[in-house]
Amino acid sequence: GARRMCLLLAEFLRQSLVLGGEERITLARELALIERFIAIERVRFGERLAAEISAGNAANCLVPPLLLQPLVENAVTHGIAHLVEGGVIRVTAERTEGRLRIVAQNPCDPDRPRRAGGGVGLSNVRARLRALHGADATLTAGEQECIWRVELTMPAVEAP
């Protein structure tokens, strides 16, 4: 397991460096990186961690690199890690009427320990969206019925 995790982590870091040097990448490439990250975490959590990832009709839309990684990391750290039975992280995307909508959600334990921090991952994602799209992008996050849900919306810009 340790060897497998090291190999997966090395590949994830290589891809992060490559993608991090670009201003925008396709959602398909971003989701492929997320799948690598989940594979690393799956070594740690085993069958307790599952993922469903779908780009729908938005795979060719451009997003900032590493936009979704903090959201998925939060889903693992603050969601799945606190559930004895684990759970499924779902990331879905769709392009509708010139807009890109991405939703990341995961189950969470309502009795989990609450952290005192200010949500650095969410703040960073929100700031990156604002820098790229101004008021034309939104991030909403919240918990309802033991599901933590983050929704991003932004203009749908397709790769040439």
PDB file of C-alpha atoms in Angstrom:
ATOM      1  CA  GLY A   1       0.000   0.000   0.000  1.00  0.00           C
ATOM      2  CA  ALA A   2       2.789   2.414   0.888  1.00  0.00           C
ATOM      3  CA  ARG A   3       4.603   1.757  -2.396  1.00  0.00           C
ATOM      4  CA  ARG A   4       1.384   2.194  -4.374  1.00  0.00           C
ATOM      5  CA  MET A   5       0.623   5.445  -2.561  1.00  0.00           C
ATOM      6  CA  CYS A   6       4.128   6.784  -3.263  1.00  0.00           C
ATOM      7  CA  LEU A   7       3.801   6.020  -6.963  1.00  0.00           C
ATOM      8  CA  LEU A   8       0.335   7.586  -7.145  1.00  0.00           C
ATOM      9  CA  LEU A   9       1.483  10.633  -5.201  1.00  0.00           C
ATOM     10  CA  ALA A  10       4.518  11.113  -7.467  1.00  0.00           C
ATOM     11  CA  GLU A  11       2.285  11.014 -10.559  1.00  0.00           C
ATOM     12  CA  PHE A  12      -0.224  13.377  -8.963  1.00  0.00           C
ATOM     13  CA  LEU A  13       2.521  15.874  -8.099  1.00  0.00           C
ATOM     14  CA  ARG A  14       3.992  15.673 -11.616  1.00  0.00           C
ATOM     15  CA  GLN A  15       0.583  16.333 -13.160  1.00  0.00           C
ATOM     16  CA  SER A  16      -0.113  19.144 -10.673  1.00  0.00           C
ATOM     17  CA  LEU A  17       3.094  20.891 -11.683  1.00  0.00           C
ATOM     18  CA  VAL A  18       2.346  20.523 -15.393  1.00  0.00           C
ATOM     19  CA  LEU A  19      -1.243  21.731 -15.072  1.00  0.00           C
ATOM     20  CA  GLY A  20      -0.387  24.429 -12.527  1.00  0.00           C
ATOM     21  CA  GLY A  21       1.779  26.162 -15.112  1.00  0.00           C
ATOM     22  CA  GLU A  22      -1.193  26.719 -17.403  1.00  0.00           C
ATOM     23  CA  GLU A  23      -3.718  29.532 -17.098  1.00  0.00           C
ATOM     24  CA  ARG A  24      -6.688  27.319 -17.976  1.00  0.00           C
ATOM     25  CA  ILE A  25      -7.194  23.652 -18.743  1.00  0.00           C
ATOM     26  CA  THR A  26     -10.134  21.598 -19.928  1.00  0.00           C
ATOM     27  CA  LEU A  27     -12.490  20.288 -17.300  1.00  0.00           C
ATOM     28  CA  ALA A  28     -11.664  16.783 -18.553  1.00  0.00           C
ATOM     29  CA  ARG A  29      -8.003  17.279 -17.555  1.00  0.00           C
ATOM     30  CA  GLU A  30      -8.996  18.749 -14.195  1.00  0.00           C
ATOM     31  CA  LEU A  31     -11.265  15.780 -13.476  1.00  0.00           C
ATOM     32  CA  ALA A  32      -8.517  13.337 -14.465  1.00  0.00           C
ATOM     33  CA  LEU A  33      -6.300  14.948 -11.829  1.00  0.00           C
ATOM     34  CA  ILE A  34      -9.117  14.646  -9.285  1.00  0.00           C
ATOM     35  CA  GLU A  35      -9.394  10.937 -10.091  1.00  0.00           C
ATOM     36  CA  ARG A  36      -5.656  10.573  -9.379  1.00  0.00           C
ATOM     37  CA  PHE A  37      -6.089  12.352  -6.058  1.00  0.00           C
ATOM     38  CA  ILE A  38      -8.976  10.064  -5.117  1.00  0.00           C
ATOM     39  CA  ALA A  39      -6.878   7.017  -6.056  1.00  0.00           C
ATOM     40  CA  ILE A  40      -4.257   8.184  -3.544  1.00  0.00           C
ATOM     41  CA  GLU A  41      -6.853   8.645  -0.836  1.00  0.00           C
ATOM     42  CA  ARG A  42      -8.417   5.283  -1.680  1.00  0.00           C
ATOM     43  CA  VAL A  43      -5.153   3.599  -0.637  1.00  0.00           C
ATOM     44  CA  ARG A  44      -5.715   5.171   2.765  1.00  0.00           C
ATOM     45  CA  PHE A  45      -9.486   4.684   3.080  1.00  0.00           C
ATOM     46  CA  GLY A  46     -10.021   1.533   1.003  1.00  0.00           C
ATOM     47  CA  GLU A  47     -13.623   0.688   0.225  1.00  0.00           C
ATOM     48  CA  ARG A  48     -14.826   3.465   2.527  1.00  0.00           C
ATOM     49  CA  LEU A  49     -14.092   5.972  -0.253  1.00  0.00           C
ATOM     50  CA  ALA A  50     -15.943   5.906  -3.549  1.00  0.00           C
ATOM     51  CA  ALA A  51     -16.282   8.541  -6.246  1.00  0.00           C
ATOM     52  CA  GLU A  52     -18.626   9.323  -9.096  1.00  0.00           C
ATOM     53  CA  ILE A  53     -17.245  11.887 -11.518  1.00  0.00           C
ATOM     54  CA  SER A  54     -18.999  13.123 -14.634  1.00  0.00           C
ATOM     55  CA  ALA A  55     -18.198  15.981 -16.978  1.00  0.00           C
ATOM     56  CA  GLY A  56     -21.423  15.580 -18.944  1.00  0.00           C
ATOM     57  CA  ASN A  57     -21.445  17.963 -21.883  1.00  0.00           C
ATOM     58  CA  ALA A  58     -18.846  20.217 -20.208  1.00  0.00           C
ATOM     59  CA  ALA A  59     -15.630  18.199 -20.670  1.00  0.00           C
ATOM     60  CA  ASN A  60     -14.210  20.715 -23.152  1.00  0.00           C
ATOM     61  CA  CYS A  61     -14.922  23.789 -20.998  1.00  0.00           C
ATOM     62  CA  LEU A  62     -11.925  25.665 -19.644  1.00  0.00           C
ATOM     63  CA  VAL A  63     -11.300  26.068 -15.906  1.00  0.00           C
ATOM     64  CA  PRO A  64      -8.352  27.233 -13.810  1.00  0.00           C
ATOM     65  CA  PRO A  65      -6.041  24.306 -12.998  1.00  0.00           C
ATOM     66  CA  LEU A  66      -6.427  22.744  -9.551  1.00  0.00           C
ATOM     67  CA  LEU A  67      -9.767  24.501  -9.052  1.00  0.00           C
ATOM     68  CA  LEU A  68     -11.567  21.395  -7.796  1.00  0.00           C
ATOM     69  CA  GLN A  69      -8.756  19.711  -5.869  1.00  0.00           C
ATOM     70  CA  PRO A  70      -9.344  21.695  -2.632  1.00  0.00           C
ATOM     71  CA  LEU A  71     -13.049  20.846  -2.786  1.00  0.00           C
ATOM     72  CA  VAL A  72     -12.380  17.131  -3.141  1.00  0.00           C
ATOM     73  CA  GLU A  73      -9.690  17.252  -0.471  1.00  0.00           C
ATOM     74  CA  ASN A  74     -12.209  18.885   1.886  1.00  0.00           C
ATOM     75  CA  ALA A  75     -14.765  16.206   0.986  1.00  0.00           C
ATOM     76  CA  VAL A  76     -12.316  13.518   2.074  1.00  0.00           C
ATOM     77  CA  THR A  77     -10.887  15.285   5.135  1.00  0.00           C
ATOM     78  CA  HIS A  78     -14.065  16.802   6.587  1.00  0.00           C
ATOM     79  CA  GLY A  79     -16.602  14.344   5.179  1.00  0.00           C
ATOM     80  CA  ILE A  80     -15.607  10.780   4.401  1.00  0.00           C
ATOM     81  CA  ALA A  81     -12.881  10.579   7.068  1.00  0.00           C
ATOM     82  CA  HIS A  82     -15.471  11.096   9.832  1.00  0.00           C
ATOM     83  CA  LEU A  83     -17.885   8.430   8.597  1.00  0.00           C
ATOM     84  CA  VAL A  84     -17.348   4.870   9.824  1.00  0.00           C
ATOM     85  CA  GLU A  85     -19.058   3.497   6.714  1.00  0.00           C
ATOM     86  CA  GLY A  86     -17.397   6.032   4.396  1.00  0.00           C
ATOM     87  CA  GLY A  87     -19.254   7.417   1.431  1.00  0.00           C
ATOM     88  CA  VAL A  88     -19.309   8.626  -2.137  1.00  0.00           C
ATOM     89  CA  ILE A  89     -17.861  11.894  -3.385  1.00  0.00           C
ATOM     90  CA  ARG A  90     -19.823  13.088  -6.407  1.00  0.00           C
ATOM     91  CA  VAL A  91     -18.525  15.668  -8.862  1.00  0.00           C
ATOM     92  CA  THR A  92     -20.789  16.544 -11.768  1.00  0.00           C
ATOM     93  CA  ALA A  93     -20.649  19.235 -14.400  1.00  0.00           C
ATOM     94  CA  GLU A  94     -22.977  20.539 -17.062  1.00  0.00           C
ATOM     95  CA  ARG A  95     -22.952  23.302 -19.634  1.00  0.00           C
ATOM     96  CA  THR A  96     -26.266  25.098 -20.094  1.00  0.00           C
ATOM     97  CA  GLU A  97     -27.054  28.355 -21.895  1.00  0.00           C
ATOM     98  CA  GLY A  98     -23.459  29.573 -21.902  1.00  0.00           C
ATOM     99  CA  ARG A  99     -22.838  28.692 -18.245  1.00  0.00           C
ATOM    100  CA  LEU A 100     -20.730  25.984 -16.645  1.00  0.00           C
ATOM    101  CA  ARG A 101     -22.111  24.505 -13.430  1.00  0.00           C
ATOM    102  CA  ILE A 102     -19.980  22.173 -11.314  1.00  0.00           C
ATOM    103  CA  VAL A 103     -21.329  20.482  -8.187  1.00  0.00           C
ATOM    104  CA  ALA A 104     -19.216  18.594  -5.652  1.00  0.00           C
ATOM    105  CA  GLN A 105     -20.986  16.829  -2.817  1.00  0.00           C
ATOM    106  CA  ASN A 106     -20.267  14.295  -0.126  1.00  0.00           C
ATOM    107  CA  PRO A 107     -21.945  12.812   2.927  1.00  0.00           C
ATOM    108  CA  CYS A 108     -20.905  14.201   6.283  1.00  0.00           C
ATOM    109  CA  ASP A 109     -21.448  13.365   9.922  1.00  0.00           C
ATOM    110  CA  PRO A 110     -23.553  16.065  11.612  1.00  0.00           C
ATOM    111  CA  ASP A 111     -21.684  15.308  14.862  1.00  0.00           C
ATOM    112  CA  ARG A 112     -18.207  15.629  13.333  1.00  0.00           C
ATOM    113  CA  PRO A 113     -15.721  17.903  15.087  1.00  0.00           C
ATOM    114  CA  ARG A 114     -16.038  21.466  13.815  1.00  0.00           C
ATOM    115  CA  ARG A 115     -12.854  23.251  12.967  1.00  0.00           C
ATOM    116  CA  ALA A 116     -12.171  26.816  14.048  1.00  0.00           C
ATOM    117  CA  GLY A 117     -10.600  27.820  10.725  1.00  0.00           C
ATOM    118  CA  GLY A 118     -12.169  29.978   8.070  1.00  0.00           C
ATOM    119  CA  GLY A 119     -12.407  27.517   5.203  1.00  0.00           C
ATOM    120  CA  VAL A 120      -9.153  28.289   3.391  1.00  0.00           C
ATOM    121  CA  GLY A 121      -9.890  25.896   0.507  1.00  0.00           C
ATOM    122  CA  LEU A 122     -13.295  27.449  -0.226  1.00  0.00           C
ATOM    123  CA  SER A 123     -11.897  30.968   0.133  1.00  0.00           C
ATOM    124  CA  ASN A 124      -9.097  30.219  -2.327  1.00  0.00           C
ATOM    125  CA  VAL A 125     -11.481  28.710  -4.895  1.00  0.00           C
ATOM    126  CA  ARG A 126     -13.840  31.685  -4.522  1.00  0.00           C
ATOM    127  CA  ALA A 127     -10.945  34.150  -4.954  1.00  0.00           C
ATOM    128  CA  ARG A 128      -9.663  32.358  -8.053  1.00  0.00           C
ATOM    129  CA  LEU A 129     -13.122  32.416  -9.629  1.00  0.00           C
ATOM    130  CA  ARG A 130     -13.513  36.109  -8.820  1.00  0.00           C
ATOM    131  CA  ALA A 131     -10.073  36.920 -10.289  1.00  0.00           C
ATOM    132  CA  LEU A 132     -10.942  35.123 -13.526  1.00  0.00           C
ATOM    133  CA  HIS A 133     -14.626  35.977 -13.958  1.00  0.00           C
ATOM    134  CA  GLY A 134     -15.437  38.746 -11.471  1.00  0.00           C
ATOM    135  CA  ALA A 135     -19.084  38.834 -10.393  1.00  0.00           C
ATOM    136  CA  ASP A 136     -19.985  36.487 -13.265  1.00  0.00           C
ATOM    137  CA  ALA A 137     -18.887  33.460 -11.214  1.00  0.00           C
ATOM    138  CA  THR A 138     -20.341  32.141  -7.975  1.00  0.00           C
ATOM    139  CA  LEU A 139     -19.511  29.604  -5.305  1.00  0.00           C
ATOM    140  CA  THR A 140     -22.141  28.446  -2.853  1.00  0.00           C
ATOM    141  CA  ALA A 141     -21.520  25.895  -0.129  1.00  0.00           C
ATOM    142  CA  GLY A 142     -23.556  24.391   2.633  1.00  0.00           C
ATOM    143  CA  GLU A 143     -24.850  21.339   4.417  1.00  0.00           C
ATOM    144  CA  GLN A 144     -28.338  19.926   4.139  1.00  0.00           C
ATOM    145  CA  GLU A 145     -29.534  16.561   5.442  1.00  0.00           C
ATOM    146  CA  CYS A 146     -25.969  15.329   6.105  1.00  0.00           C
ATOM    147  CA  ILE A 147     -24.781  16.207   2.584  1.00  0.00           C
ATOM    148  CA  TRP A 148     -22.128  18.885   2.098  1.00  0.00           C
ATOM    149  CA  ARG A 149     -22.579  20.520  -1.314  1.00  0.00           C
ATOM    150  CA  VAL A 150     -20.475  23.051  -3.181  1.00  0.00           C
ATOM    151  CA  GLU A 151     -21.748  24.562  -6.428  1.00  0.00           C
ATOM    152  CA  LEU A 152     -19.638  26.619  -8.797  1.00  0.00           C
ATOM    153  CA  THR A 153     -21.047  28.547 -11.734  1.00  0.00           C
ATOM    154  CA  MET A 154     -19.104  30.508 -14.311  1.00  0.00           C
ATOM    155  CA  PRO A 155     -19.209  31.396 -17.983  1.00  0.00           C
ATOM    156  CA  ALA A 156     -18.749  28.320 -20.171  1.00  0.00           C
ATOM    157  CA  VAL A 157     -15.644  28.966 -22.248  1.00  0.00           C
ATOM    158  CA  GLU A 158     -14.750  26.068 -24.532  1.00  0.00           C
ATOM    159  CA  ALA A 159     -11.253  25.072 -25.571  1.00  0.00           C
ATOM    160  CA  PRO A 160     -10.516  25.813 -29.228  1.00  0.00           C
TER     161      PRO A 160
END
